[in-house]
PDB file of C-alpha atoms in Angstrom:
ATOM      1  CA  UNK A 908       8.331   3.366  -0.297  1.00  0.00           C
ATOM      2  CA  UNK A 909      11.091   3.451  -2.961  1.00  0.00           C
ATOM      3  CA  UNK A 910      10.899   0.444  -5.383  1.00  0.00           C
ATOM      4  CA  UNK A 911      13.570  -1.929  -5.345  1.00  0.00           C
ATOM      5  CA  UNK A 912      16.237  -1.822  -7.839  1.00  0.00           C
ATOM      6  CA  UNK A 913      16.483  -4.406 -10.639  1.00  0.00           C
ATOM      7  CA  UNK A 914      18.158  -4.229 -14.210  1.00  0.00           C
ATOM      8  CA  UNK A 915      15.810  -3.321 -16.879  1.00  0.00           C
ATOM      9  CA  UNK A 916      16.830  -6.154 -18.863  1.00  0.00           C
ATOM     10  CA  UNK A 917      18.963  -9.235 -19.241  1.00  0.00           C
ATOM     11  CA  UNK A 918      19.419 -11.776 -21.929  1.00  0.00           C
ATOM     12  CA  UNK A 919      20.920 -15.287 -22.255  1.00  0.00           C
ATOM     13  CA  UNK A 920      21.132 -18.139 -24.951  1.00  0.00           C
ATOM     14  CA  UNK A 921      19.033 -21.464 -24.418  1.00  0.00           C
ATOM     15  CA  UNK A 922      20.551 -23.690 -22.015  1.00  0.00           C
ATOM     16  CA  UNK A 923      22.638 -20.678 -20.345  1.00  0.00           C
ATOM     17  CA  UNK A 924      22.067 -19.368 -16.917  1.00  0.00           C
ATOM     18  CA  UNK A 925      21.138 -15.882 -15.905  1.00  0.00           C
ATOM     19  CA  UNK A 926      20.928 -14.015 -12.776  1.00  0.00           C
ATOM     20  CA  UNK A 927      18.481 -10.922 -11.896  1.00  0.00           C
ATOM     21  CA  UNK A 928      19.455  -8.847  -9.078  1.00  0.00           C
ATOM     22  CA  UNK A 929      17.296  -7.109  -6.754  1.00  0.00           C
ATOM     23  CA  UNK A 930      18.658  -4.210  -4.306  1.00  0.00           C
ATOM     24  CA  UNK A 931      16.859  -2.611  -1.669  1.00  0.00           C
ATOM     25  CA  UNK A 932      18.045  -1.633   1.834  1.00  0.00           C
ATOM     26  CA  UNK A 933      18.234  -2.750   5.405  1.00  0.00           C
ATOM     27  CA  UNK A 934      14.120  -1.721   5.709  1.00  0.00           C
ATOM     28  CA  UNK A 935      13.290  -4.168   3.128  1.00  0.00           C
ATOM     29  CA  UNK A 936      15.269  -6.922   1.625  1.00  0.00           C
ATOM     30  CA  UNK A 937      18.114  -6.756   4.139  1.00  0.00           C
ATOM     31  CA  UNK A 938      15.984  -6.758   7.185  1.00  0.00           C
ATOM     32  CA  UNK A 939      13.840  -9.724   6.419  1.00  0.00           C
ATOM     33  CA  UNK A 940      13.894 -13.202   4.649  1.00  0.00           C
ATOM     34  CA  UNK A 941      10.618 -12.236   3.009  1.00  0.00           C
ATOM     35  CA  UNK A 942      11.474 -11.599  -0.688  1.00  0.00           C
ATOM     36  CA  UNK A 943       9.197 -13.150  -3.455  1.00  0.00           C
ATOM     37  CA  UNK A 944       9.820 -13.361  -7.276  1.00  0.00           C
ATOM     38  CA  UNK A 945       7.173 -13.284  -9.963  1.00  0.00           C
ATOM     39  CA  UNK A 946       7.214 -13.916 -13.704  1.00  0.00           C
ATOM     40  CA  UNK A 947       4.697 -12.271 -15.882  1.00  0.00           C
ATOM     41  CA  UNK A 948       4.332 -13.024 -19.443  1.00  0.00           C
ATOM     42  CA  UNK A 949       2.713 -10.071 -21.848  1.00  0.00           C
ATOM     43  CA  UNK A 950      -1.215  -9.737 -21.007  1.00  0.00           C
ATOM     44  CA  UNK A 951      -0.901 -12.317 -18.381  1.00  0.00           C
ATOM     45  CA  UNK A 952      -1.268 -12.084 -14.482  1.00  0.00           C
ATOM     46  CA  UNK A 953       1.861 -12.268 -12.430  1.00  0.00           C
ATOM     47  CA  UNK A 954       2.977 -15.982 -11.183  1.00  0.00           C
ATOM     48  CA  UNK A 955       4.750 -16.592  -7.984  1.00  0.00           C
ATOM     49  CA  UNK A 956       8.041 -18.481  -8.572  1.00  0.00           C
ATOM     50  CA  UNK A 957      10.026 -18.032  -5.374  1.00  0.00           C
ATOM     51  CA  UNK A 958       8.928 -16.980  -1.944  1.00  0.00           C
ATOM     52  CA  UNK A 959      10.996 -16.460   1.312  1.00  0.00           C
ATOM     53  CA  UNK A 960      14.193 -15.711  -0.768  1.00  0.00           C
ATOM     54  CA  UNK A 961      14.595 -19.480  -1.989  1.00  0.00           C
ATOM     55  CA  UNK A 962      11.417 -21.440  -1.688  1.00  0.00           C
ATOM     56  CA  UNK A 963       9.552 -22.638  -4.622  1.00  0.00           C
ATOM     57  CA  UNK A 964       6.021 -23.298  -5.022  1.00  0.00           C
ATOM     58  CA  UNK A 965       4.791 -26.551  -5.984  1.00  0.00           C
ATOM     59  CA  UNK A 966       4.752 -26.771  -9.738  1.00  0.00           C
ATOM     60  CA  UNK A 967       7.490 -24.393 -10.317  1.00  0.00           C
ATOM     61  CA  UNK A 968      10.708 -25.707 -12.255  1.00  0.00           C
ATOM     62  CA  UNK A 969      13.950 -26.222 -10.162  1.00  0.00           C
ATOM     63  CA  UNK A 970      15.518 -24.379 -12.613  1.00  0.00           C
ATOM     64  CA  UNK A 971      14.589 -21.439 -10.567  1.00  0.00           C
ATOM     65  CA  UNK A 972      16.332 -20.612  -7.654  1.00  0.00           C
ATOM     66  CA  UNK A 973      16.843 -17.468  -5.326  1.00  0.00           C
ATOM     67  CA  UNK A 974      19.282 -16.390  -2.868  1.00  0.00           C
ATOM     68  CA  UNK A 975      19.921 -13.184  -0.800  1.00  0.00           C
ATOM     69  CA  UNK A 976      22.933 -11.266   0.146  1.00  0.00           C
ATOM     70  CA  UNK A 977      22.868  -8.276   2.522  1.00  0.00           C
ATOM     71  CA  UNK A 978      20.483  -5.893   1.019  1.00  0.00           C
ATOM     72  CA  UNK A 979      20.430  -7.658  -2.525  1.00  0.00           C
ATOM     73  CA  UNK A 980      18.071 -10.489  -3.473  1.00  0.00           C
ATOM     74  CA  UNK A 981      19.180 -12.682  -6.940  1.00  0.00           C
ATOM     75  CA  UNK A 982      17.015 -14.684  -9.008  1.00  0.00           C
ATOM     76  CA  UNK A 983      18.771 -17.391 -11.257  1.00  0.00           C
ATOM     77  CA  UNK A 984      17.355 -19.213 -14.017  1.00  0.00           C
ATOM     78  CA  UNK A 985      19.582 -22.484 -15.321  1.00  0.00           C
ATOM     79  CA  UNK A 986      18.977 -24.023 -18.536  1.00  0.00           C
ATOM     80  CA  UNK A 987      17.295 -21.161 -20.010  1.00  0.00           C
ATOM     81  CA  UNK A 988      14.480 -21.971 -22.208  1.00  0.00           C
ATOM     82  CA  UNK A 989      12.239 -20.043 -24.841  1.00  0.00           C
ATOM     83  CA  UNK A 990       9.231 -20.155 -22.552  1.00  0.00           C
ATOM     84  CA  UNK A 991      11.366 -18.559 -19.881  1.00  0.00           C
ATOM     85  CA  UNK A 992      11.384 -15.159 -21.910  1.00  0.00           C
ATOM     86  CA  UNK A 993       9.084 -12.709 -19.434  1.00  0.00           C
ATOM     87  CA  UNK A 994       9.120 -10.052 -17.346  1.00  0.00           C
ATOM     88  CA  UNK A 995      10.473 -10.712 -13.671  1.00  0.00           C
ATOM     89  CA  UNK A 996       9.568  -8.676 -10.420  1.00  0.00           C
ATOM     90  CA  UNK A 997      11.180  -9.269  -6.886  1.00  0.00           C
ATOM     91  CA  UNK A 998       9.078  -7.939  -3.916  1.00  0.00           C
ATOM     92  CA  UNK A 999       9.806  -7.562  -0.053  1.00  0.00           C
ATOM     93  CA  UNK A1000       8.269  -7.028   3.021  1.00  0.00           C
ATOM     94  CA  UNK A1001       9.138  -3.739   4.603  1.00  0.00           C
ATOM     95  CA  UNK A1002       9.638  -2.643   8.415  1.00  0.00           C
ATOM     96  CA  UNK A1003       6.394  -0.282   7.656  1.00  0.00           C
ATOM     97  CA  UNK A1004       4.369  -3.855   7.407  1.00  0.00           C
ATOM     98  CA  UNK A1005       3.920  -3.173   3.460  1.00  0.00           C
ATOM     99  CA  UNK A1006       5.017  -4.429   0.492  1.00  0.00           C
ATOM    100  CA  UNK A1007       7.508  -3.186  -2.382  1.00  0.00           C
ATOM    101  CA  UNK A1008       8.061  -4.351  -5.742  1.00  0.00           C
ATOM    102  CA  UNK A1009      11.272  -4.002  -7.634  1.00  0.00           C
ATOM    103  CA  UNK A1010      10.914  -2.130 -11.259  1.00  0.00           C
ATOM    104  CA  UNK A1011      11.075  -5.441 -13.165  1.00  0.00           C
ATOM    105  CA  UNK A1012      13.282  -6.893 -15.422  1.00  0.00           C
ATOM    106  CA  UNK A1013      12.675  -8.174 -18.928  1.00  0.00           C
ATOM    107  CA  UNK A1014      14.283 -11.373 -20.104  1.00  0.00           C
ATOM    108  CA  UNK A1015      15.217 -11.948 -23.571  1.00  0.00           C
ATOM    109  CA  UNK A1016      16.120 -15.510 -24.575  1.00  0.00           C
ATOM    110  CA  UNK A1017      18.402 -14.986 -27.715  1.00  0.00           C
TER     111      UNK A1017
ATOM    112  CA  UNK B 552     -10.718 -24.436  -9.055  1.00  0.00           C
ATOM    113  CA  UNK B 553      -9.174 -21.495  -6.857  1.00  0.00           C
ATOM    114  CA  UNK B 554     -10.102 -18.427  -8.795  1.00  0.00           C
ATOM    115  CA  UNK B 555     -10.201 -14.877  -8.351  1.00  0.00           C
ATOM    116  CA  UNK B 556     -12.160 -12.468 -10.694  1.00  0.00           C
ATOM    117  CA  UNK B 557     -11.951  -8.983 -10.739  1.00  0.00           C
ATOM    118  CA  UNK B 558     -14.685  -6.499 -11.935  1.00  0.00           C
ATOM    119  CA  UNK B 559     -15.687  -2.663 -11.818  1.00  0.00           C
ATOM    120  CA  UNK B 560     -13.125  -1.261 -13.644  1.00  0.00           C
ATOM    121  CA  UNK B 561     -14.025   1.295 -16.512  1.00  0.00           C
ATOM    122  CA  UNK B 562     -13.425   4.787 -17.811  1.00  0.00           C
ATOM    123  CA  UNK B 563     -13.805   7.694 -15.229  1.00  0.00           C
ATOM    124  CA  UNK B 564     -13.015  11.523 -15.054  1.00  0.00           C
ATOM    125  CA  UNK B 565     -10.262  12.810 -12.780  1.00  0.00           C
ATOM    126  CA  UNK B 566     -11.548  13.678  -9.332  1.00  0.00           C
ATOM    127  CA  UNK B 567     -14.111  10.810  -9.834  1.00  0.00           C
ATOM    128  CA  UNK B 568     -14.766   7.326  -7.880  1.00  0.00           C
ATOM    129  CA  UNK B 569     -14.761   4.006  -8.690  1.00  0.00           C
ATOM    130  CA  UNK B 570     -15.099   0.574  -6.784  1.00  0.00           C
ATOM    131  CA  UNK B 571     -13.544  -2.548  -7.802  1.00  0.00           C
ATOM    132  CA  UNK B 572     -14.585  -5.848  -6.742  1.00  0.00           C
ATOM    133  CA  UNK B 573     -12.727  -9.525  -6.501  1.00  0.00           C
ATOM    134  CA  UNK B 574     -14.808 -12.412  -6.383  1.00  0.00           C
ATOM    135  CA  UNK B 575     -13.083 -15.211  -4.847  1.00  0.00           C
ATOM    136  CA  UNK B 576     -13.823 -19.182  -5.108  1.00  0.00           C
ATOM    137  CA  UNK B 577     -12.547 -22.671  -4.704  1.00  0.00           C
ATOM    138  CA  UNK B 578     -10.675 -21.770  -1.450  1.00  0.00           C
ATOM    139  CA  UNK B 579     -11.414 -20.506   2.069  1.00  0.00           C
ATOM    140  CA  UNK B 580     -11.641 -17.055   1.459  1.00  0.00           C
ATOM    141  CA  UNK B 581     -12.108 -15.788   5.266  1.00  0.00           C
ATOM    142  CA  UNK B 582      -8.710 -17.432   6.107  1.00  0.00           C
ATOM    143  CA  UNK B 583      -6.725 -15.472   3.615  1.00  0.00           C
ATOM    144  CA  UNK B 584      -4.940 -12.153   3.589  1.00  0.00           C
ATOM    145  CA  UNK B 585      -5.809 -10.257   0.385  1.00  0.00           C
ATOM    146  CA  UNK B 586      -4.021  -7.913  -1.698  1.00  0.00           C
ATOM    147  CA  UNK B 587      -4.690  -5.149  -4.628  1.00  0.00           C
ATOM    148  CA  UNK B 588      -1.701  -4.476  -6.980  1.00  0.00           C
ATOM    149  CA  UNK B 589      -1.664  -2.445  -9.994  1.00  0.00           C
ATOM    150  CA  UNK B 590       0.334  -1.902 -13.268  1.00  0.00           C
ATOM    151  CA  UNK B 591       0.295   1.147 -15.288  1.00  0.00           C
ATOM    152  CA  UNK B 592       0.241   0.864 -18.840  1.00  0.00           C
ATOM    153  CA  UNK B 593       3.931  -0.573 -19.804  1.00  0.00           C
ATOM    154  CA  UNK B 594       5.008   0.060 -16.230  1.00  0.00           C
ATOM    155  CA  UNK B 595       5.887  -2.339 -13.497  1.00  0.00           C
ATOM    156  CA  UNK B 596       3.743  -3.672 -10.895  1.00  0.00           C
ATOM    157  CA  UNK B 597       3.012  -1.484  -7.777  1.00  0.00           C
ATOM    158  CA  UNK B 598       1.368  -2.626  -4.326  1.00  0.00           C
ATOM    159  CA  UNK B 599      -1.557  -0.712  -3.813  1.00  0.00           C
ATOM    160  CA  UNK B 600      -3.232  -2.257  -0.126  1.00  0.00           C
ATOM    161  CA  UNK B 601      -3.739  -5.262   1.646  1.00  0.00           C
ATOM    162  CA  UNK B 602      -6.295  -6.428   4.378  1.00  0.00           C
ATOM    163  CA  UNK B 603      -6.060  -9.249   6.940  1.00  0.00           C
ATOM    164  CA  UNK B 604      -8.357 -12.426   6.873  1.00  0.00           C
ATOM    165  CA  UNK B 605     -10.541 -10.671   9.513  1.00  0.00           C
ATOM    166  CA  UNK B 606     -10.569  -6.963   7.952  1.00  0.00           C
ATOM    167  CA  UNK B 607      -8.875  -5.719  11.015  1.00  0.00           C
ATOM    168  CA  UNK B 608      -5.380  -4.852   9.797  1.00  0.00           C
ATOM    169  CA  UNK B 609      -5.120  -2.622   6.561  1.00  0.00           C
ATOM    170  CA  UNK B 610      -2.105  -1.075   4.872  1.00  0.00           C
ATOM    171  CA  UNK B 611      -2.009   1.132   1.933  1.00  0.00           C
ATOM    172  CA  UNK B 612       0.734   2.476  -0.282  1.00  0.00           C
ATOM    173  CA  UNK B 613       1.594   6.267   0.130  1.00  0.00           C
ATOM    174  CA  UNK B 614       0.387   6.891  -3.334  1.00  0.00           C
ATOM    175  CA  UNK B 615      -3.298   5.994  -2.242  1.00  0.00           C
ATOM    176  CA  UNK B 616      -3.168   6.576   1.483  1.00  0.00           C
ATOM    177  CA  UNK B 617      -6.406   8.852   2.331  1.00  0.00           C
ATOM    178  CA  UNK B 618      -8.119   8.317  -1.276  1.00  0.00           C
ATOM    179  CA  UNK B 619      -8.433   4.352  -1.501  1.00  0.00           C
ATOM    180  CA  UNK B 620     -10.403   2.038   0.855  1.00  0.00           C
ATOM    181  CA  UNK B 621      -9.981  -1.813   0.894  1.00  0.00           C
ATOM    182  CA  UNK B 622     -12.645  -3.978   2.447  1.00  0.00           C
ATOM    183  CA  UNK B 623     -13.874  -7.221   2.385  1.00  0.00           C
ATOM    184  CA  UNK B 624     -17.225  -9.277   2.961  1.00  0.00           C
ATOM    185  CA  UNK B 625     -16.170 -12.674   3.877  1.00  0.00           C
ATOM    186  CA  UNK B 626     -19.885 -13.905   3.894  1.00  0.00           C
ATOM    187  CA  UNK B 627     -19.742 -13.169   0.054  1.00  0.00           C
ATOM    188  CA  UNK B 628     -16.224 -14.161  -0.536  1.00  0.00           C
ATOM    189  CA  UNK B 629     -15.568 -10.727  -2.028  1.00  0.00           C
ATOM    190  CA  UNK B 630     -12.729  -8.117  -1.644  1.00  0.00           C
ATOM    191  CA  UNK B 631     -13.229  -4.397  -2.696  1.00  0.00           C
ATOM    192  CA  UNK B 632     -11.322  -1.214  -3.526  1.00  0.00           C
ATOM    193  CA  UNK B 633     -13.260   1.881  -3.204  1.00  0.00           C
ATOM    194  CA  UNK B 634     -11.158   4.602  -5.183  1.00  0.00           C
ATOM    195  CA  UNK B 635     -11.812   8.101  -4.686  1.00  0.00           C
ATOM    196  CA  UNK B 636     -10.458  11.367  -6.025  1.00  0.00           C
ATOM    197  CA  UNK B 637      -9.015   9.489  -8.959  1.00  0.00           C
ATOM    198  CA  UNK B 638      -6.217  10.770 -10.857  1.00  0.00           C
ATOM    199  CA  UNK B 639      -4.622  10.250 -14.291  1.00  0.00           C
ATOM    200  CA  UNK B 640      -1.688   8.324 -12.664  1.00  0.00           C
ATOM    201  CA  UNK B 641      -4.146   5.787 -11.232  1.00  0.00           C
ATOM    202  CA  UNK B 642      -4.771   4.620 -14.706  1.00  0.00           C
ATOM    203  CA  UNK B 643      -3.728   0.741 -14.486  1.00  0.00           C
ATOM    204  CA  UNK B 644      -4.698  -2.683 -14.456  1.00  0.00           C
ATOM    205  CA  UNK B 645      -5.775  -3.517 -11.082  1.00  0.00           C
ATOM    206  CA  UNK B 646      -4.982  -7.098  -9.782  1.00  0.00           C
ATOM    207  CA  UNK B 647      -6.423  -8.773  -6.792  1.00  0.00           C
ATOM    208  CA  UNK B 648      -4.269 -11.490  -5.173  1.00  0.00           C
ATOM    209  CA  UNK B 649      -4.323 -14.119  -2.170  1.00  0.00           C
ATOM    210  CA  UNK B 650      -1.501 -14.535   0.391  1.00  0.00           C
ATOM    211  CA  UNK B 651       0.085 -17.993  -0.230  1.00  0.00           C
ATOM    212  CA  UNK B 652      -0.596 -19.115   3.581  1.00  0.00           C
ATOM    213  CA  UNK B 653      -3.741 -18.628   5.522  1.00  0.00           C
ATOM    214  CA  UNK B 654      -3.838 -15.932   8.034  1.00  0.00           C
ATOM    215  CA  UNK B 655      -0.272 -14.818   6.950  1.00  0.00           C
ATOM    216  CA  UNK B 656       0.361 -11.305   5.562  1.00  0.00           C
ATOM    217  CA  UNK B 657       0.799 -11.184   1.851  1.00  0.00           C
ATOM    218  CA  UNK B 658       4.297  -9.444   2.309  1.00  0.00           C
ATOM    219  CA  UNK B 659       5.716 -12.270   4.234  1.00  0.00           C
ATOM    220  CA  UNK B 660       4.580 -15.516   2.405  1.00  0.00           C
ATOM    221  CA  UNK B 661       4.184 -14.215  -1.121  1.00  0.00           C
ATOM    222  CA  UNK B 662       1.059 -14.013  -3.718  1.00  0.00           C
ATOM    223  CA  UNK B 663       0.051 -17.231  -5.139  1.00  0.00           C
ATOM    224  CA  UNK B 664      -3.217 -16.810  -6.626  1.00  0.00           C
ATOM    225  CA  UNK B 665      -3.937 -13.544  -8.954  1.00  0.00           C
ATOM    226  CA  UNK B 666      -7.035 -12.361 -11.154  1.00  0.00           C
ATOM    227  CA  UNK B 667      -6.982 -11.661 -14.546  1.00  0.00           C
ATOM    228  CA  UNK B 668      -7.119  -7.883 -13.628  1.00  0.00           C
ATOM    229  CA  UNK B 669      -9.545  -5.180 -14.257  1.00  0.00           C
ATOM    230  CA  UNK B 670      -8.625  -2.026 -16.296  1.00  0.00           C
ATOM    231  CA  UNK B 671      -9.107   1.458 -14.679  1.00  0.00           C
ATOM    232  CA  UNK B 672      -8.561   4.448 -16.875  1.00  0.00           C
ATOM    233  CA  UNK B 673      -8.943   7.677 -15.589  1.00  0.00           C
ATOM    234  CA  UNK B 674      -9.325  10.807 -18.207  1.00  0.00           C
ATOM    235  CA  UNK B 675      -7.831  14.330 -17.318  1.00  0.00           C
TER     236      UNK B 675
END
């Protein structure tokens, strides 16, 4: 159950787009289309932003999008806004029927 | 409104035990797979365990297997985590969360409702 690999930090200016990667193996990310992304502001509970690789829950801005290629999933945020500054975590279902999270990525809006 | 409220956290000595509870409201609890996730101070999220809507199917992370037990009482709309043989590395905020889709495992559909978390501190 090794954690998925995410960059520790990414940054971008307001209005720009950024992409956060999430790399796993064929036993998790690559094996299923069951990747989710969560946003967490300091001191708050995580919020589901993307499920099943690319679907958005109701109420989540369409500036957030997800994709996957092989063992790597990606979260793209377009039109960056100050309120997007947060930690982002990917997660995946695994062949062991368990769940694994990524190490998290701190997004800084410059 | 749809809500999860955790309780039971606190300070415990290494080797001790603690039981966390998660009270659910605003949705049909008995239809939902539920999960516990933890976050050590300054660290990332770590999945701990999940339980099916009926309580029959249960999975644990390797880091807690044999020490933690997840359970639920659908009549009381409550989820529990019994934590035994606690270690310093179990110190974390513990969140309970609901699977987004009824009768579907959390790993497949994501977790759309989270509690505010309860803090567990294990002193060595």
